[in-house]
Amino acid sequence: MKSISKIMAVMMLLVSLLYTAQIKNAKTETVKISGNCDMCKSKIEKSGNVKNVARVNWDEASNMATLTYDASKTNQQEILKRIANAGYDSESFYAPDDVYAKLPSCCQYKRNKTTTMDGHGHDHSSMTQESKPVGSLLQSFQNSYFSLKNALVQSDAKTASANAKELTDAITAVKMNELSTEEHNVWMKVIKSLNNDASAIAKTQDIKKQREAFKALSKNMYDLLKTSKLSTPVYYQYCPMQDANWLSTESTIKNPYYGSQMLTCGSIVETLK
Ligand SMILES: [Cu+2]
C-alpha cells in the first residue's frame, strides 16, 4: 500500500510538471479578480485559460488569481480582458454591466465599481443596500416559507403548492453578494436541496407528499436562519409523531404535519433570534 501511494505521488508530481512545462517562457503573476463561489472559479479559469499559453488558478477565499502565461505570446491584460468579458471584474478591466447582470444570483459578487442603475424594474437594491437591516434580505424568502407552513397547518394543498412556488421565486431573487459570509456558506450548502423540495411541493397537490418534502425543507431552512440575524424570534418546533421539525413565528404549536387532527402536538426545541 505504501509503495502505491509513493507511485501516486510521483505521478502527480510528473503531471503537474508537465502542465507548467507546456507553457514556455512562463511568467507568473498574482492579481485580484472578484467572484463568489465554485461556479465563479470555473468560469474565471475557463475564460482565462488558453492551452499551452495561459493558465489561471483562482482562489475563492482570497479572490486572488495566479496567472501563468507564455510572455512571448500573451500578457496579463489579455487574460484579464477575457475574464472581464465572462463577467468578472479585476483592477484592470470591469465586466460589461449586461454580462454581470446575467450571472446567476449566487455569482453576483459585490462590485467595487459604482454601477448606474437606469432600469426602472423592481430592483431597488442599489438604493437600499447600505441602510437595509441585516436579515431583511432573506425576508421575502422567509415569508414564503411561513406561508407554506401555514397552508400545511390548514391542510390546504392548493395554497401550499402556490406558496412553494413563491418560495422558489424568492430563492432566485436572493442576492448572494448581500449575504454575510456565514449566510453565504450555509446557503451554498443547502440551497440546491431546499429548492428541489420547494419545487416538489409546488408540483403536487398531494398533501402527504408535500408534508414529506417539507421535513427536509424545514431542516435546511433552520440551518439557514440559524446564521441570520432575525428581526423577530423564530421558533424551531418538533413533532415527535413524525420525528420532524418546522419553523414558526409564533410560539403556539400548530403542527403542519397533521393539520387539524393533531394540531397542538409538538414542542419548541429552540428559539432563534
Ligand atoms: Cu457564484
Short mmCIF file of C-alpha atoms and ligand atoms in Angstrom, two decimals:
data_model
loop_
_atom_site.label_atom_id
_atom_site.label_comp_id
_atom_site.label_asym_id
_atom_site.label_seq_id
_atom_site.Cartn_x
_atom_site.Cartn_y
_atom_site.Cartn_z
CA MET A 1 0.00 0.00 0.00
CA LYS A 2 2.84 2.30 0.90
CA SER A 3 4.55 1.85 -2.47
CA ILE A 4 1.30 2.53 -4.31
CA SER A 5 0.89 5.87 -2.60
CA LYS A 6 4.52 6.67 -3.40
CA ILE A 7 3.96 5.89 -7.06
CA MET A 8 0.81 8.05 -6.99
CA ALA A 9 2.74 10.93 -5.50
CA VAL A 10 5.45 10.70 -8.15
CA MET A 11 2.84 10.56 -10.90
CA MET A 12 1.05 13.60 -9.53
CA LEU A 13 4.33 15.47 -9.46
CA LEU A 14 5.05 14.50 -13.06
CA VAL A 15 1.61 15.60 -14.19
CA SER A 16 1.97 18.96 -12.51
CA LEU A 17 5.44 19.40 -14.01
CA LEU A 18 4.09 18.56 -17.44
CA TYR A 19 1.39 21.16 -17.02
CA THR A 20 3.73 24.04 -16.34
CA ALA A 21 6.25 22.66 -18.81
CA GLN A 22 3.69 23.13 -21.55
CA ILE A 23 3.79 26.88 -21.04
CA LYS A 24 7.06 28.22 -22.41
CA ASN A 25 8.67 31.50 -21.29
CA ALA A 26 6.40 31.16 -18.27
CA LYS A 27 5.73 34.29 -16.29
CA THR A 28 3.69 34.12 -13.11
CA GLU A 29 1.69 36.96 -11.60
CA THR A 30 -0.91 37.30 -8.91
CA VAL A 31 -3.93 39.54 -9.40
CA LYS A 32 -7.21 40.16 -7.68
CA ILE A 33 -10.36 39.07 -9.51
CA SER A 34 -13.80 39.50 -7.95
CA GLY A 35 -16.04 36.45 -7.56
CA ASN A 36 -18.06 34.44 -5.05
CA CYS A 37 -18.13 30.72 -5.43
CA ASP A 38 -17.10 27.49 -7.13
CA MET A 39 -19.12 28.36 -10.17
CA CYS A 40 -17.29 31.66 -10.43
CA LYS A 41 -13.98 29.82 -10.09
CA SER A 42 -14.64 27.54 -13.02
CA LYS A 43 -15.84 30.43 -15.19
CA ILE A 44 -12.88 32.66 -14.33
CA GLU A 45 -10.39 29.90 -15.02
CA LYS A 46 -12.09 28.65 -18.16
CA SER A 47 -12.28 32.10 -19.72
CA GLY A 48 -8.69 32.93 -18.79
CA ASN A 49 -7.06 29.67 -19.85
CA VAL A 50 -5.56 29.16 -23.28
CA LYS A 51 -3.95 25.80 -23.93
CA ASN A 52 -0.14 25.94 -23.66
CA VAL A 53 -0.31 29.74 -23.40
CA ALA A 54 -2.13 30.85 -20.27
CA ARG A 55 -3.26 29.20 -17.12
CA VAL A 56 -5.39 30.77 -14.37
CA ASN A 57 -5.81 29.49 -10.85
CA TRP A 58 -8.33 31.47 -8.82
CA ASP A 59 -8.75 31.18 -5.07
CA GLU A 60 -12.25 31.67 -3.76
CA ALA A 61 -11.27 32.67 -0.22
CA SER A 62 -8.80 35.41 -1.14
CA ASN A 63 -10.19 36.32 -4.59
CA MET A 64 -6.58 36.14 -5.78
CA ALA A 65 -5.69 34.53 -9.08
CA THR A 66 -2.34 33.15 -10.12
CA LEU A 67 -1.73 33.75 -13.79
CA THR A 68 0.93 31.68 -15.52
CA TYR A 69 1.44 32.58 -19.15
CA ASP A 70 3.85 32.50 -22.05
CA ALA A 71 5.16 36.05 -22.05
CA SER A 72 6.12 35.84 -25.71
CA LYS A 73 2.56 35.08 -26.74
CA THR A 74 0.26 36.94 -24.38
CA ASN A 75 0.11 39.28 -21.40
CA GLN A 76 -1.80 39.89 -18.22
CA GLN A 77 -4.13 42.42 -19.87
CA GLU A 78 -5.32 39.95 -22.50
CA ILE A 79 -6.12 37.35 -19.88
CA LEU A 80 -7.96 39.80 -17.64
CA LYS A 81 -9.92 41.13 -20.59
CA ARG A 82 -11.23 37.65 -21.39
CA ILE A 83 -12.16 37.14 -17.75
CA ALA A 84 -13.95 40.51 -17.63
CA ASN A 85 -15.90 39.55 -20.74
CA ALA A 86 -17.04 36.44 -18.87
CA GLY A 87 -18.45 38.69 -16.11
CA TYR A 88 -15.63 39.14 -13.62
CA ASP A 89 -14.08 42.44 -12.56
CA SER A 90 -10.38 42.88 -11.96
CA GLU A 91 -8.42 46.03 -11.26
CA SER A 92 -7.63 46.43 -14.95
CA PHE A 93 -11.00 45.60 -16.51
CA TYR A 94 -14.61 45.80 -15.45
CA ALA A 95 -17.05 43.26 -16.79
CA PRO A 96 -19.72 44.74 -19.06
CA ASP A 97 -22.84 45.51 -16.97
CA ASP A 98 -25.12 43.32 -19.08
CA VAL A 99 -22.78 40.34 -18.73
CA TYR A 100 -22.55 40.86 -14.98
CA ALA A 101 -26.36 41.13 -14.76
CA LYS A 102 -26.72 37.75 -16.46
CA LEU A 103 -24.56 35.90 -13.94
CA PRO A 104 -26.52 33.52 -11.70
CA SER A 105 -27.55 35.25 -8.49
CA CYS A 106 -25.02 33.25 -6.50
CA CYS A 107 -22.22 34.60 -8.67
CA GLN A 108 -23.19 38.26 -8.47
CA TYR A 109 -20.30 39.32 -6.31
CA LYS A 110 -20.18 42.75 -4.75
CA ARG A 111 -18.72 45.17 -7.25
CA ASN A 112 -16.37 47.99 -6.35
CA LYS A 113 -17.48 49.72 -9.50
CA THR A 114 -20.39 52.10 -8.93
CA THR A 115 -22.99 50.79 -11.31
CA THR A 116 -25.50 53.11 -12.88
CA MET A 117 -28.90 51.58 -12.37
CA ASP A 118 -31.02 53.23 -15.02
CA GLY A 119 -33.59 50.45 -15.28
CA HIS A 120 -36.87 51.09 -13.51
CA GLY A 121 -37.62 47.50 -12.68
CA HIS A 122 -38.20 46.22 -9.19
CA ASP A 123 -34.55 46.30 -8.31
CA HIS A 124 -34.09 48.87 -5.61
CA SER A 125 -31.10 47.11 -4.14
CA SER A 126 -28.79 49.90 -5.23
CA MET A 127 -30.71 52.44 -3.18
CA THR A 128 -31.28 50.44 -0.04
CA GLN A 129 -28.18 48.28 0.05
CA GLU A 130 -26.43 50.26 2.78
CA SER A 131 -29.35 51.08 5.04
CA LYS A 132 -31.07 47.70 5.00
CA PRO A 133 -31.02 45.98 8.38
CA VAL A 134 -29.24 42.64 8.43
CA GLY A 135 -31.57 39.74 7.86
CA SER A 136 -34.13 41.55 5.77
CA LEU A 137 -32.59 40.26 2.55
CA LEU A 138 -33.99 36.90 3.30
CA GLN A 139 -37.32 38.36 4.42
CA SER A 140 -39.50 37.51 1.45
CA PHE A 141 -37.80 34.15 1.31
CA GLN A 142 -38.69 33.56 4.97
CA ASN A 143 -42.22 34.86 4.48
CA SER A 144 -42.84 32.37 1.68
CA TYR A 145 -41.72 29.57 3.95
CA PHE A 146 -44.05 30.67 6.75
CA SER A 147 -46.99 30.99 4.32
CA LEU A 148 -46.26 27.48 3.11
CA LYS A 149 -46.12 26.22 6.68
CA ASN A 150 -49.46 27.89 7.44
CA ALA A 151 -51.06 26.31 4.35
CA LEU A 152 -49.90 22.88 5.56
CA VAL A 153 -51.35 23.63 9.02
CA GLN A 154 -54.63 24.37 7.24
CA SER A 155 -54.23 21.18 5.15
CA ASP A 156 -54.66 23.41 2.11
CA ALA A 157 -52.65 21.64 -0.60
CA LYS A 158 -53.53 24.13 -3.31
CA THR A 159 -52.28 27.15 -1.36
CA ALA A 160 -49.25 25.16 -0.18
CA SER A 161 -48.35 24.47 -3.80
CA ALA A 162 -48.68 28.17 -4.69
CA ASN A 163 -46.65 29.23 -1.65
CA ALA A 164 -43.91 26.74 -2.52
CA LYS A 165 -43.76 28.27 -5.98
CA GLU A 166 -43.33 31.69 -4.35
CA LEU A 167 -40.55 30.22 -2.26
CA THR A 168 -38.65 29.04 -5.34
CA ASP A 169 -39.07 32.53 -6.84
CA ALA A 170 -37.81 34.09 -3.61
CA ILE A 171 -34.76 31.81 -3.71
CA THR A 172 -33.89 33.12 -7.17
CA ALA A 173 -34.34 36.70 -6.00
CA VAL A 174 -31.94 36.46 -3.06
CA LYS A 175 -28.74 38.29 -3.92
CA MET A 176 -25.83 36.18 -2.76
CA ASN A 177 -23.42 39.08 -2.59
CA GLU A 178 -25.58 40.78 0.03
CA LEU A 179 -25.45 37.82 2.38
CA SER A 180 -22.93 37.64 5.16
CA THR A 181 -20.08 35.20 4.64
CA GLU A 182 -21.60 32.80 7.11
CA GLU A 183 -25.04 33.00 5.49
CA HIS A 184 -23.46 32.56 2.08
CA ASN A 185 -21.62 29.41 3.17
CA VAL A 186 -24.76 27.79 4.53
CA TRP A 187 -26.72 28.99 1.52
CA MET A 188 -24.38 27.25 -0.91
CA LYS A 189 -24.69 24.07 1.12
CA VAL A 190 -28.47 23.88 1.45
CA ILE A 191 -29.94 25.82 -1.43
CA LYS A 192 -29.99 23.05 -4.00
CA SER A 193 -31.97 20.60 -1.91
CA LEU A 194 -34.09 23.40 -0.46
CA ASN A 195 -35.01 24.45 -3.98
CA ASN A 196 -35.71 20.84 -5.01
CA ASP A 197 -38.03 20.29 -2.05
CA ALA A 198 -39.84 23.56 -2.69
CA SER A 199 -40.28 22.64 -6.36
CA ALA A 200 -41.56 19.19 -5.38
CA ILE A 201 -44.18 20.79 -3.11
CA ALA A 202 -45.13 23.27 -5.83
CA LYS A 203 -45.61 20.50 -8.38
CA THR A 204 -48.04 18.35 -6.41
CA GLN A 205 -51.40 18.89 -4.76
CA ASP A 206 -50.98 15.74 -2.72
CA ILE A 207 -50.68 17.00 0.84
CA LYS A 208 -48.93 13.83 2.01
CA LYS A 209 -46.13 14.32 -0.49
CA GLN A 210 -45.98 17.99 0.34
CA ARG A 211 -45.59 17.28 4.04
CA GLU A 212 -42.91 14.70 3.35
CA ALA A 213 -40.83 17.21 1.34
CA PHE A 214 -41.48 19.86 3.97
CA LYS A 215 -39.45 17.89 6.53
CA ALA A 216 -36.09 18.25 4.78
CA LEU A 217 -37.02 21.73 3.62
CA SER A 218 -37.60 22.81 7.21
CA LYS A 219 -34.29 21.36 8.33
CA ASN A 220 -32.42 23.31 5.65
CA MET A 221 -34.39 26.42 6.45
CA TYR A 222 -33.37 26.05 10.09
CA ASP A 223 -29.67 25.77 9.16
CA LEU A 224 -30.02 28.93 7.14
CA LEU A 225 -31.95 31.00 9.68
CA LYS A 226 -29.62 29.95 12.45
CA THR A 227 -26.87 32.01 10.84
CA SER A 228 -29.10 35.04 10.16
CA LYS A 229 -29.88 37.92 12.45
CA LEU A 230 -33.65 37.82 12.76
CA SER A 231 -35.90 40.82 13.30
CA THR A 232 -38.43 38.73 15.24
CA PRO A 233 -37.87 35.44 17.07
CA VAL A 234 -38.42 32.24 15.13
CA TYR A 235 -39.37 29.07 16.94
CA TYR A 236 -37.92 25.75 15.90
CA GLN A 237 -40.62 23.23 16.74
CA TYR A 238 -40.70 19.47 16.79
CA CYS A 239 -43.32 16.84 16.09
CA PRO A 240 -42.44 13.57 17.85
CA MET A 241 -45.03 11.59 15.88
CA GLN A 242 -43.29 12.43 12.62
CA ASP A 243 -39.84 12.92 14.09
CA ALA A 244 -39.72 16.13 12.10
CA ASN A 245 -39.22 19.83 12.74
CA TRP A 246 -40.61 23.05 11.41
CA LEU A 247 -40.17 26.76 11.96
CA SER A 248 -42.81 29.20 13.12
CA THR A 249 -43.03 32.87 14.03
CA GLU A 250 -45.46 32.06 16.84
CA SER A 251 -44.63 30.08 19.92
CA THR A 252 -48.03 28.34 19.94
CA ILE A 253 -47.81 24.89 18.42
CA LYS A 254 -49.72 24.49 15.18
CA ASN A 255 -48.46 21.30 13.64
CA PRO A 256 -48.08 21.44 9.85
CA TYR A 257 -47.63 17.67 9.54
CA TYR A 258 -51.12 16.65 10.59
CA GLY A 259 -53.43 19.59 10.20
CA SER A 260 -56.46 19.61 12.47
CA GLN A 261 -56.09 16.02 13.70
CA MET A 262 -53.04 16.69 15.83
CA LEU A 263 -52.72 20.41 15.61
CA THR A 264 -51.21 21.03 19.02
CA CYS A 265 -48.90 18.02 19.07
CA GLY A 266 -45.29 19.10 19.39
CA SER A 267 -42.92 21.32 21.31
CA ILE A 268 -40.44 24.17 20.92
CA VAL A 269 -36.88 22.89 20.78
CA GLU A 270 -35.09 26.16 20.11
CA THR A 271 -35.82 29.85 19.81
CA LEU A 272 -33.84 31.65 17.12
CA LYS A 273 -33.34 35.38 17.35
CU CU B 1 -21.38 32.16 -7.83
#
